[in-house]
Short mmCIF file of C-alpha atoms and ligand atoms in Angstrom, two decimals:
data_model
loop_
_atom_site.label_atom_id
_atom_site.label_comp_id
_atom_site.label_asym_id
_atom_site.label_seq_id
_atom_site.Cartn_x
_atom_site.Cartn_y
_atom_site.Cartn_z
CA MET Y 863 254.33 102.02 210.15
CA LYS Y 864 253.80 101.58 206.41
CA ILE Y 865 254.19 98.28 204.59
CA LEU Y 866 255.55 98.19 201.05
CA VAL Y 867 253.69 95.81 198.74
CA THR Y 868 255.47 95.38 195.42
CA GLY Y 869 253.17 94.15 192.66
CA GLY Y 870 250.31 95.28 194.89
CA LEU Y 871 247.92 95.84 191.97
CA GLY Y 872 248.34 92.27 190.78
CA PHE Y 873 246.12 89.26 191.50
CA ILE Y 874 247.55 88.08 194.83
CA GLY Y 875 249.05 91.46 195.70
CA SER Y 876 245.73 93.32 195.56
CA HIS Y 877 243.99 90.72 197.73
CA THR Y 878 246.84 90.99 200.24
CA VAL Y 879 246.58 94.81 200.31
CA VAL Y 880 242.88 94.38 201.19
CA GLU Y 881 243.74 92.11 204.13
CA LEU Y 882 246.56 94.43 205.28
CA GLN Y 883 244.26 97.45 205.25
CA ASN Y 884 241.52 95.45 207.00
CA GLN Y 885 244.07 94.81 209.76
CA GLY Y 886 244.86 98.52 210.04
CA PHE Y 887 248.22 98.56 208.27
CA GLY Y 888 249.24 101.58 206.18
CA VAL Y 889 250.20 100.38 202.70
CA VAL Y 890 252.37 101.73 199.89
CA ILE Y 891 252.05 99.88 196.57
CA ILE Y 892 254.75 99.82 193.93
CA ASP Y 893 253.64 98.40 190.59
CA ASP Y 894 254.94 98.86 187.03
CA LEU Y 895 251.42 98.23 185.62
CA SER Y 896 252.84 95.69 183.14
CA ASN Y 897 250.27 93.10 184.21
CA SER Y 898 247.72 95.12 186.19
CA SER Y 899 245.71 98.35 186.03
CA LEU Y 900 245.07 101.42 188.18
CA GLU Y 901 241.37 100.47 188.40
CA VAL Y 902 242.39 97.87 190.98
CA LEU Y 903 242.90 100.78 193.42
CA GLU Y 904 239.16 101.51 193.14
CA GLY Y 905 238.34 97.89 193.93
CA ILE Y 906 240.58 97.95 197.01
CA GLU Y 907 238.92 101.17 198.18
CA ALA Y 908 235.44 99.74 197.54
CA ILE Y 909 236.23 96.82 199.85
CA THR Y 910 238.23 98.53 202.60
CA GLY Y 911 237.14 102.16 202.39
CA LYS Y 912 240.79 103.20 202.07
CA VAL Y 913 242.93 104.00 199.04
CA PRO Y 914 246.51 102.72 199.51
CA SER Y 915 249.39 104.98 198.45
CA PHE Y 916 250.58 104.02 194.99
CA GLU Y 917 253.74 104.70 192.98
CA LYS Y 918 254.33 103.46 189.44
CA LEU Y 919 257.87 102.15 189.52
CA ASP Y 920 259.95 99.62 187.62
CA LEU Y 921 262.02 97.79 190.24
CA ARG Y 922 264.65 97.02 187.60
CA GLU Y 923 265.69 100.69 187.79
CA LYS Y 924 268.12 100.68 190.71
CA ALA Y 925 268.31 104.47 191.12
CA LYS Y 926 264.50 104.67 191.27
CA VAL Y 927 264.41 101.97 193.97
CA GLN Y 928 267.03 103.87 196.00
CA ASP Y 929 265.10 107.12 195.59
CA PHE Y 930 261.88 105.42 196.72
CA PHE Y 931 263.46 104.17 199.95
CA ASN Y 932 265.09 107.56 200.58
CA ARG Y 933 261.63 109.10 200.45
CA HIS Y 934 260.06 106.35 202.59
CA ARG Y 935 262.65 105.83 205.33
CA ASP Y 936 260.05 104.37 207.74
CA ILE Y 937 259.42 101.31 205.55
CA THR Y 938 261.02 98.23 207.13
CA GLY Y 939 258.44 95.65 206.07
CA VAL Y 940 258.00 94.47 202.48
CA ILE Y 941 255.75 91.90 200.83
CA HIS Y 942 257.38 91.23 197.48
CA PHE Y 943 255.00 90.02 194.74
CA ALA Y 944 256.33 91.97 191.77
CA ALA Y 945 257.62 89.45 189.21
CA SER Y 946 256.86 88.03 185.78
CA LYS Y 947 255.02 84.75 186.25
CA ALA Y 948 254.06 83.13 182.93
CA VAL Y 949 255.82 79.77 182.73
CA GLY Y 950 255.61 79.47 178.93
CA GLU Y 951 256.74 83.06 178.30
CA SER Y 952 259.75 82.50 180.56
CA VAL Y 953 260.96 79.69 178.29
CA GLN Y 954 260.81 82.02 175.25
CA ASN Y 955 262.26 85.06 177.03
CA PRO Y 956 264.51 83.90 179.89
CA LEU Y 957 266.52 87.14 180.19
CA LEU Y 958 263.35 89.17 180.79
CA TYR Y 959 262.56 86.82 183.67
CA TYR Y 960 266.08 86.79 185.16
CA GLU Y 961 266.28 90.59 184.99
CA ASN Y 962 262.76 91.33 186.24
CA ASN Y 963 262.53 88.67 188.90
CA LEU Y 964 266.09 88.76 190.25
CA ASN Y 965 267.62 92.23 189.70
CA ALA Y 966 264.56 93.77 191.35
CA LEU Y 967 264.92 91.47 194.36
CA VAL Y 968 268.61 92.37 194.76
CA TYR Y 969 267.87 96.14 194.65
CA LEU Y 970 265.10 95.70 197.25
CA LEU Y 971 267.37 93.72 199.57
CA GLN Y 972 270.18 96.28 199.21
CA GLU Y 973 267.80 98.95 200.54
CA LEU Y 974 266.52 96.75 203.37
CA ASP Y 975 270.14 96.02 204.33
CA LYS Y 976 270.47 99.69 205.33
CA LYS Y 977 267.85 99.26 208.10
CA ASP Y 978 268.51 98.21 211.72
CA ARG Y 979 265.97 95.41 211.20
CA ALA Y 980 263.93 94.59 208.12
CA SER Y 981 261.28 92.03 207.21
CA ILE Y 982 260.50 90.60 203.80
CA ILE Y 983 257.80 88.15 202.75
CA PHE Y 984 258.77 86.50 199.47
CA SER Y 985 256.27 85.17 196.96
CA SER Y 986 257.61 81.74 196.08
CA SER Y 987 255.99 78.72 194.48
CA CYS Y 988 255.51 74.96 194.80
CA THR Y 989 257.15 74.87 191.39
CA VAL Y 990 260.48 74.67 193.25
CA TYR Y 991 259.66 71.04 194.11
CA GLY Y 992 259.22 69.98 190.49
CA GLN Y 993 257.44 66.60 190.54
CA ALA Y 994 257.90 65.73 194.22
CA GLU Y 995 258.23 62.05 195.06
CA LYS Y 996 255.96 62.03 198.12
CA MET Y 997 252.45 63.51 198.49
CA PRO Y 998 251.43 65.65 200.27
CA ILE Y 999 254.54 67.80 199.81
CA THR Y 1000 256.39 69.04 202.91
CA GLU Y 1001 258.75 72.03 203.05
CA ASP Y 1002 261.76 69.72 203.35
CA ALA Y 1003 260.97 67.94 200.08
CA PRO Y 1004 263.99 68.17 197.78
CA ILE Y 1005 264.28 71.23 195.56
CA GLN Y 1006 264.53 69.97 191.98
CA ARG Y 1007 266.03 71.66 188.93
CA ALA Y 1008 263.29 74.00 187.75
CA MET Y 1009 261.39 73.04 184.59
CA SER Y 1010 261.31 76.71 183.45
CA PRO Y 1011 263.23 79.97 183.86
CA TYR Y 1012 260.20 81.24 185.82
CA GLY Y 1013 260.53 78.39 188.32
CA ASN Y 1014 264.29 78.91 188.38
CA THR Y 1015 263.86 82.56 189.37
CA LYS Y 1016 261.82 81.41 192.37
CA GLN Y 1017 264.55 78.96 193.40
CA ILE Y 1018 267.34 81.48 192.90
CA GLY Y 1019 265.27 84.18 194.63
CA GLU Y 1020 264.96 81.96 197.70
CA GLU Y 1021 268.72 81.35 197.69
CA ILE Y 1022 269.52 85.06 197.33
CA ILE Y 1023 267.34 85.78 200.38
CA ILE Y 1024 268.82 82.93 202.43
CA ASP Y 1025 272.42 84.03 201.69
CA THR Y 1026 271.61 87.68 202.41
CA ALA Y 1027 269.69 87.06 205.64
CA LYS Y 1028 272.70 85.19 207.06
CA VAL Y 1029 274.85 88.33 207.09
CA THR Y 1030 272.35 91.20 207.44
CA ASN Y 1031 269.50 92.31 209.72
CA ILE Y 1032 266.97 91.10 207.17
CA ASN Y 1033 264.45 88.47 208.35
CA ALA Y 1034 262.43 86.61 205.76
CA ILE Y 1035 259.53 84.22 205.28
CA LEU Y 1036 259.31 82.35 201.98
CA LEU Y 1037 255.75 81.44 201.08
CA ARG Y 1038 255.48 78.61 198.55
CA TYR Y 1039 252.07 78.94 196.91
CA PHE Y 1040 250.34 76.02 195.35
CA ASN Y 1041 247.67 77.08 192.83
CA PRO Y 1042 246.03 80.42 193.70
CA VAL Y 1043 242.46 80.67 192.35
CA GLY Y 1044 239.19 82.55 192.90
CA SER Y 1045 238.48 86.21 193.65
CA HIS Y 1046 237.40 88.37 196.55
CA PRO Y 1047 233.74 87.44 197.37
CA SER Y 1048 232.74 91.09 196.75
CA ALA Y 1049 233.84 90.72 193.09
CA GLU Y 1050 235.51 94.14 193.43
CA ILE Y 1051 238.93 92.63 192.64
CA GLY Y 1052 240.02 89.41 190.96
CA GLU Y 1053 242.32 87.79 188.42
CA LEU Y 1054 242.82 89.82 185.23
CA PRO Y 1055 245.01 87.72 182.91
CA LEU Y 1056 246.22 89.65 179.85
CA GLY Y 1057 245.65 87.82 176.55
CA VAL Y 1058 244.85 84.11 176.39
CA PRO Y 1059 244.90 82.73 179.96
CA GLN Y 1060 247.60 80.12 180.59
CA ASN Y 1061 246.11 79.04 183.93
CA LEU Y 1062 243.18 76.64 184.26
CA VAL Y 1063 240.60 78.62 186.20
CA PRO Y 1064 240.60 81.86 184.19
CA PHE Y 1065 240.39 79.76 181.02
CA ILE Y 1066 237.37 77.95 182.49
CA THR Y 1067 235.56 81.18 183.38
CA GLN Y 1068 236.36 82.79 180.01
CA THR Y 1069 235.03 79.69 178.25
CA ALA Y 1070 231.87 79.73 180.37
CA ILE Y 1071 231.23 83.40 179.56
CA GLY Y 1072 231.73 82.76 175.83
CA LEU Y 1073 235.12 84.41 175.30
CA ARG Y 1074 236.74 81.01 174.48
CA ASN Y 1075 235.09 78.19 172.49
CA GLU Y 1076 236.12 75.29 174.69
CA LEU Y 1077 238.65 74.28 177.30
CA SER Y 1078 241.46 71.91 176.31
CA VAL Y 1079 242.21 69.50 179.14
CA TYR Y 1080 245.95 68.89 178.93
CA GLY Y 1081 246.38 65.16 179.43
CA SER Y 1082 243.96 62.42 180.44
CA ASP Y 1083 246.51 59.60 180.78
CA TYR Y 1084 248.15 60.63 184.04
CA PRO Y 1085 248.37 57.99 186.81
CA THR Y 1086 245.63 59.73 188.83
CA THR Y 1087 242.06 58.78 189.79
CA ASP Y 1088 240.54 60.11 186.55
CA GLY Y 1089 243.66 60.46 184.38
CA THR Y 1090 243.85 64.26 184.62
CA ALA Y 1091 246.56 66.13 186.53
CA VAL Y 1092 246.13 66.99 190.20
CA ARG Y 1093 246.89 70.34 191.87
CA ASP Y 1094 246.14 72.08 195.19
CA TYR Y 1095 243.81 74.98 194.39
CA ILE Y 1096 243.92 77.54 197.19
CA HIS Y 1097 241.54 80.51 197.38
CA VAL Y 1098 243.40 83.79 196.91
CA VAL Y 1099 241.79 85.30 200.05
CA ASP Y 1100 243.11 82.42 202.18
CA LEU Y 1101 246.50 83.03 200.59
CA ALA Y 1102 246.32 86.78 201.28
CA LYS Y 1103 245.48 86.24 204.95
CA ALA Y 1104 248.54 84.01 205.32
CA HIS Y 1105 250.76 86.88 204.12
CA VAL Y 1106 249.49 89.22 206.84
CA ILE Y 1107 250.02 86.57 209.52
CA ALA Y 1108 253.53 85.86 208.25
CA LEU Y 1109 254.42 89.58 208.16
CA GLN Y 1110 253.09 90.14 211.69
CA ARG Y 1111 255.24 87.20 212.85
CA LEU Y 1112 258.36 88.96 211.56
CA LEU Y 1113 257.34 92.39 212.86
CA ASP Y 1114 256.75 90.83 216.30
CA GLN Y 1115 260.17 89.13 215.97
CA LYS Y 1116 258.54 85.75 216.63
CA ASN Y 1117 260.45 83.99 213.83
CA GLN Y 1118 262.64 81.10 215.04
CA GLN Y 1119 265.16 81.39 212.16
CA LYS Y 1120 266.31 84.28 210.01
CA VAL Y 1121 264.47 82.61 207.09
CA GLU Y 1122 261.36 80.45 207.51
CA VAL Y 1123 259.57 78.54 204.74
CA PHE Y 1124 255.88 77.61 204.53
CA ASN Y 1125 253.78 75.75 201.98
CA LEU Y 1126 250.46 77.47 201.36
CA GLY Y 1127 247.78 75.15 200.02
CA THR Y 1128 244.57 73.51 201.14
CA GLY Y 1129 246.26 70.14 201.68
CA THR Y 1130 243.83 68.55 199.22
CA GLY Y 1131 244.56 67.65 195.60
CA SER Y 1132 241.92 68.18 192.91
CA SER Y 1133 242.09 66.87 189.33
CA VAL Y 1134 241.31 69.05 186.31
CA LEU Y 1135 238.03 67.18 185.82
CA GLU Y 1136 237.11 67.72 189.48
CA VAL Y 1137 237.71 71.45 189.03
CA ILE Y 1138 235.52 71.45 185.92
CA HIS Y 1139 232.74 69.57 187.75
CA ALA Y 1140 232.95 71.96 190.72
CA PHE Y 1141 232.63 74.88 188.32
CA GLU Y 1142 229.67 73.31 186.48
CA LYS Y 1143 227.93 72.76 189.82
CA VAL Y 1144 228.26 76.33 191.05
CA SER Y 1145 227.60 77.95 187.63
CA ASN Y 1146 224.78 75.53 186.85
CA GLN Y 1147 226.04 75.17 183.27
CA LYS Y 1148 227.93 72.56 181.25
CA LEU Y 1149 231.47 73.55 180.35
CA PRO Y 1150 232.57 72.65 176.79
CA TYR Y 1151 235.93 70.87 176.97
CA LYS Y 1152 238.00 68.30 175.09
CA LEU Y 1153 240.70 65.93 176.28
CA VAL Y 1154 244.00 66.61 174.46
CA ALA Y 1155 247.68 65.75 174.85
CA ARG Y 1156 249.66 66.66 177.94
CA ARG Y 1157 251.21 70.16 178.12
CA GLU Y 1158 255.01 70.19 177.88
CA GLY Y 1159 256.60 70.63 181.32
CA ASP Y 1160 253.50 69.82 183.39
CA ILE Y 1161 253.81 67.54 186.40
CA THR Y 1162 251.34 64.82 187.36
CA GLN Y 1163 250.41 65.95 190.84
CA ALA Y 1164 251.22 68.47 193.56
CA TYR Y 1165 249.37 69.14 196.79
CA ALA Y 1166 250.62 70.59 200.04
CA ASN Y 1167 251.29 69.22 203.48
CA THR Y 1168 250.14 72.28 205.45
CA ASP Y 1169 250.95 71.03 208.97
CA LYS Y 1170 253.78 73.56 209.40
CA ALA Y 1171 251.71 76.59 208.39
CA ASN Y 1172 248.81 75.32 210.49
CA ALA Y 1173 250.95 74.75 213.58
CA ILE Y 1174 253.43 77.63 213.43
CA LEU Y 1175 251.47 80.38 211.65
CA GLY Y 1176 248.16 79.27 213.13
CA TRP Y 1177 246.79 79.57 209.58
CA LYS Y 1178 244.54 77.19 207.66
CA ALA Y 1179 242.77 77.52 204.31
CA THR Y 1180 239.03 77.92 204.84
CA PHE Y 1181 237.45 78.29 201.37
CA THR Y 1182 236.33 75.18 199.49
CA LEU Y 1183 237.01 74.47 195.82
CA GLU Y 1184 233.38 75.21 195.02
CA GLN Y 1185 233.56 78.56 196.83
CA ALA Y 1186 236.68 79.37 194.84
CA MET Y 1187 234.90 78.53 191.58
CA GLU Y 1188 231.85 80.54 192.64
CA SER Y 1189 233.95 83.65 193.35
CA ALA Y 1190 235.92 83.26 190.09
CA TRP Y 1191 232.68 82.97 188.13
CA LYS Y 1192 231.10 85.99 189.89
CA TRP Y 1193 234.19 88.04 189.06
CA GLU Y 1194 234.25 86.96 185.39
CA GLN Y 1195 230.59 87.90 184.99
CA LYS Y 1196 231.18 91.29 186.60
CA VAL Y 1197 234.26 92.09 184.49
CA ARG Y 1198 232.53 91.12 181.24
CA ASN Y 1199 229.35 93.02 182.05
CA ASN Y 1200 231.15 96.29 182.82
C1 LIG T 490 246.77 73.64 186.32
C2 LIG T 490 246.36 72.32 185.69
C3 LIG T 490 247.29 72.01 183.49
C4 LIG T 490 245.16 75.23 181.49
C5 LIG T 490 251.45 77.28 187.17
C6 LIG T 490 252.81 77.66 187.66
C7 LIG T 490 252.73 77.99 189.13
C8 LIG T 490 251.72 79.08 189.31
C9 LIG T 490 250.37 78.56 188.84
C10 LIG T 490 252.44 81.38 189.14
C11 LIG T 490 247.51 71.64 184.95
C12 LIG T 490 245.77 72.10 183.43
C13 LIG T 490 245.64 74.36 182.45
C14 LIG T 490 244.32 74.75 180.46
C15 LIG T 490 244.46 72.55 181.40
N1 LIG T 490 252.07 80.23 188.56
N2 LIG T 490 245.28 73.04 182.40
N3 LIG T 490 243.99 73.41 180.45
O1 LIG T 490 250.75 74.76 185.68
O2 LIG T 490 249.86 73.92 187.93
O3 LIG T 490 251.06 76.10 187.82
O4 LIG T 490 250.51 78.28 187.44
O5 LIG T 490 252.59 81.65 190.29
O6 LIG T 490 253.99 78.45 189.56
O7 LIG T 490 253.69 76.57 187.50
O8 LIG T 490 248.80 75.90 186.83
O9 LIG T 490 246.58 76.65 186.06
O10 LIG T 490 248.48 76.44 184.35
O11 LIG T 490 247.45 74.39 185.31
O12 LIG T 490 244.16 71.34 181.37
O13 LIG T 490 243.86 75.49 179.54
O14 LIG T 490 245.36 72.59 184.69
O15 LIG T 490 247.76 71.03 182.59
O16 LIG T 490 247.35 70.25 185.09
P1 LIG T 490 250.15 75.06 187.00
P2 LIG T 490 247.80 75.93 185.59
#
């Protein structure tokens, strides 16, 4: 049986393909290469010894999606990563986000609806909670009006899947990621942000390697231990492993509902300054940074209650923040030295 991984050359997608192939799954990747490169296939092969099948395809092209499934009739399991994911860009270009993140999902589901039974793992985000009242955040925390079109596409995507699963043979697991960071310990694959990184950790590593002059810490007046914002930084390999476990659960028909939801985090919150200090410790160098004003749309804190994923998926994050920083730094050094 082959598993379709959309966005499989991306940051989380490529790490998940590695874990799928390590578990013996056959994998077909669809990627439009808008935010990734074909070289990632070499990294996946270097780690697993196998090259996954790959097709360049824009999931917004309905006829192309239909043609793909006609040629791959045995695919009944999909892990859907393909989406635009830059919060700031989504504010400037909402229609790109609604088209790319939602039309593609609808065309995928229409093809899965033709199967006797189908399984989809959906890449969602803790952003659906907005600023949650209670920490750590559980899956039944209220969904709040998204702060960006990007976040809104995750909320609407979840609703599309829930409504569709009710009346089809599609079974789904929604995985709400907290903050994915780090790279595969082999440094064969990692995060490759195009342009100026919006996310904290790639900006840290690019500053440390000399690509950026200094890191701006957005906000030092938050009501947190050191005034900087708190997030739950989960190693991308831990995240990838959770996807394989979730998919196997659906393939084994072990799911208790048509749609199940899990928060994927470490369960521990770390402030921006704590991340910087962890990085300085593992890289053995001082990171130049300055404290500046808060970033528009940021929340104060978010970290996961992972009891449900621990108990039901039997999954728990294993990498520490320092290990995540170490792997991110090793990857940055490798990419810049090539
Ligand atoms: C983390 C913390 C910033 C950059 C977003 C999306 C989420 C997911 C991950 C896609 C915040 C601070 C950052 C910098 C800084 N995206 N920061 N200086 O905003 O928590 O989550 O990215 O799946 O859905 O919402 O992540 O890494 O941008 O920021 O001080 O140069 O680091 O203010 O407190 P965020 P982030």
